[in-house]
Amino acid sequence: MEYLIANFGAILFYVVAALAVAGAVGVITLRSPVHAALALLETFIMVAILFVLRHAEFLAVVQVLVYAGGIMVLYLFVIMLVKVKDLRPED
């Protein structure tokens, strides 16, 4: 138990980093463009949390405002306006 308490910051960092990598893999593998965009949003937020854990709060705020806010809204508008369909193979 003492090991967990002493290394809580490192364990939390690795868990959040693994979630960020999982979100990035989701961006690549998901067939639905909307689901891929949500996985990208999750990746952006996890990277912002990593910035906070490394005491770079300004970069975390910029990450959330610029990327998670502005860029994701742009991606979702493009997906809705272009009417992208699911990339599933036809039977």
mmCIF file of C-alpha atoms in Angstrom:
data_model
loop_
_atom_site.group_PDB
_atom_site.id
_atom_site.type_symbol
_atom_site.label_atom_id
_atom_site.label_comp_id
_atom_site.label_asym_id
_atom_site.label_seq_id
_atom_site.Cartn_x
_atom_site.Cartn_y
_atom_site.Cartn_z
ATOM 1 C CA MET A 1 0.000 0.000 0.000
ATOM 2 C CA GLU A 2 2.862 2.349 0.744
ATOM 3 C CA TYR A 3 4.209 1.767 -2.765
ATOM 4 C CA LEU A 4 0.920 2.950 -4.290
ATOM 5 C CA ILE A 5 0.829 6.048 -2.129
ATOM 6 C CA ALA A 6 4.462 6.915 -2.797
ATOM 7 C CA ASN A 7 4.170 6.466 -6.568
ATOM 8 C CA PHE A 8 0.616 7.706 -7.110
ATOM 9 C CA GLY A 9 1.739 10.479 -9.469
ATOM 10 C CA ALA A 10 3.693 8.111 -11.687
ATOM 11 C CA ILE A 11 0.896 5.548 -11.749
ATOM 12 C CA LEU A 12 -1.656 8.222 -12.626
ATOM 13 C CA PHE A 13 0.617 9.523 -15.388
ATOM 14 C CA TYR A 14 0.932 6.069 -16.963
ATOM 15 C CA VAL A 15 -2.809 5.412 -16.726
ATOM 16 C CA VAL A 16 -3.664 8.727 -18.410
ATOM 17 C CA ALA A 17 -0.969 8.135 -21.045
ATOM 18 C CA ALA A 18 -2.435 4.697 -21.781
ATOM 19 C CA LEU A 19 -5.889 6.266 -22.160
ATOM 20 C CA ALA A 20 -4.446 8.850 -24.556
ATOM 21 C CA VAL A 21 -2.874 6.100 -26.656
ATOM 22 C CA ALA A 22 -6.148 4.151 -26.589
ATOM 23 C CA GLY A 23 -7.987 7.227 -27.863
ATOM 24 C CA ALA A 24 -5.438 7.675 -30.647
ATOM 25 C CA VAL A 25 -5.873 4.037 -31.665
ATOM 26 C CA GLY A 26 -9.627 4.621 -31.638
ATOM 27 C CA VAL A 27 -9.216 7.546 -34.037
ATOM 28 C CA ILE A 28 -7.469 5.246 -36.488
ATOM 29 C CA THR A 29 -9.630 2.148 -36.127
ATOM 30 C CA LEU A 30 -13.191 3.450 -35.701
ATOM 31 C CA ARG A 31 -15.272 3.359 -38.873
ATOM 32 C CA SER A 32 -17.779 6.065 -37.982
ATOM 33 C CA PRO A 33 -16.372 9.575 -38.513
ATOM 34 C CA VAL A 34 -18.333 10.936 -35.549
ATOM 35 C CA HIS A 35 -16.999 8.220 -33.252
ATOM 36 C CA ALA A 36 -13.479 8.851 -34.531
ATOM 37 C CA ALA A 37 -13.915 12.568 -33.791
ATOM 38 C CA LEU A 38 -15.063 11.761 -30.250
ATOM 39 C CA ALA A 39 -12.029 9.512 -29.790
ATOM 40 C CA LEU A 40 -9.875 12.413 -30.974
ATOM 41 C CA LEU A 41 -11.565 14.661 -28.404
ATOM 42 C CA GLU A 42 -10.778 12.090 -25.718
ATOM 43 C CA THR A 43 -7.153 12.057 -26.856
ATOM 44 C CA PHE A 44 -6.948 15.859 -26.676
ATOM 45 C CA ILE A 45 -8.370 15.891 -23.147
ATOM 46 C CA MET A 46 -6.009 13.145 -21.963
ATOM 47 C CA VAL A 47 -3.034 15.077 -23.360
ATOM 48 C CA ALA A 48 -4.253 18.158 -21.475
ATOM 49 C CA ILE A 49 -4.395 16.095 -18.282
ATOM 50 C CA LEU A 50 -0.831 14.928 -18.965
ATOM 51 C CA PHE A 51 0.202 18.583 -19.233
ATOM 52 C CA VAL A 52 -1.402 19.290 -15.849
ATOM 53 C CA LEU A 53 0.384 16.318 -14.304
ATOM 54 C CA ARG A 54 3.701 17.706 -15.582
ATOM 55 C CA HIS A 55 2.876 21.165 -14.102
ATOM 56 C CA ALA A 56 2.330 22.857 -17.484
ATOM 57 C CA GLU A 57 -1.086 24.325 -16.741
ATOM 58 C CA PHE A 58 -0.918 26.991 -19.450
ATOM 59 C CA LEU A 59 -0.333 24.363 -22.128
ATOM 60 C CA ALA A 60 -3.242 22.345 -20.752
ATOM 61 C CA VAL A 61 -5.574 25.340 -21.014
ATOM 62 C CA VAL A 62 -4.387 26.089 -24.554
ATOM 63 C CA GLN A 63 -4.820 22.410 -25.471
ATOM 64 C CA VAL A 64 -8.413 22.399 -24.251
ATOM 65 C CA LEU A 65 -9.386 25.785 -25.682
ATOM 66 C CA VAL A 66 -7.735 25.521 -29.087
ATOM 67 C CA TYR A 67 -7.784 21.832 -29.898
ATOM 68 C CA ALA A 68 -10.606 20.329 -27.865
ATOM 69 C CA GLY A 69 -12.776 23.404 -28.367
ATOM 70 C CA GLY A 70 -12.077 24.973 -31.732
ATOM 71 C CA ILE A 71 -10.631 22.202 -33.850
ATOM 72 C CA MET A 72 -13.184 19.608 -32.726
ATOM 73 C CA VAL A 73 -16.077 21.936 -33.558
ATOM 74 C CA LEU A 74 -14.538 22.441 -36.998
ATOM 75 C CA TYR A 75 -14.167 18.667 -37.508
ATOM 76 C CA LEU A 76 -17.750 17.998 -36.469
ATOM 77 C CA PHE A 77 -19.097 20.720 -38.783
ATOM 78 C CA VAL A 78 -17.132 19.275 -41.697
ATOM 79 C CA ILE A 79 -18.425 15.782 -40.931
ATOM 80 C CA MET A 80 -22.010 17.050 -40.809
ATOM 81 C CA LEU A 81 -21.786 19.252 -43.904
ATOM 82 C CA VAL A 82 -19.968 16.771 -46.140
ATOM 83 C CA LYS A 83 -22.351 13.970 -45.102
ATOM 84 C CA VAL A 84 -19.645 11.380 -44.682
ATOM 85 C CA LYS A 85 -21.057 7.876 -44.443
ATOM 86 C CA ASP A 86 -19.780 5.003 -42.368
ATOM 87 C CA LEU A 87 -16.807 3.284 -43.934
ATOM 88 C CA ARG A 88 -18.291 -0.179 -43.707
ATOM 89 C CA PRO A 89 -17.848 -2.689 -46.514
ATOM 90 C CA GLU A 90 -20.923 -3.181 -48.644
ATOM 91 C CA ASP A 91 -22.544 -6.622 -48.718
#
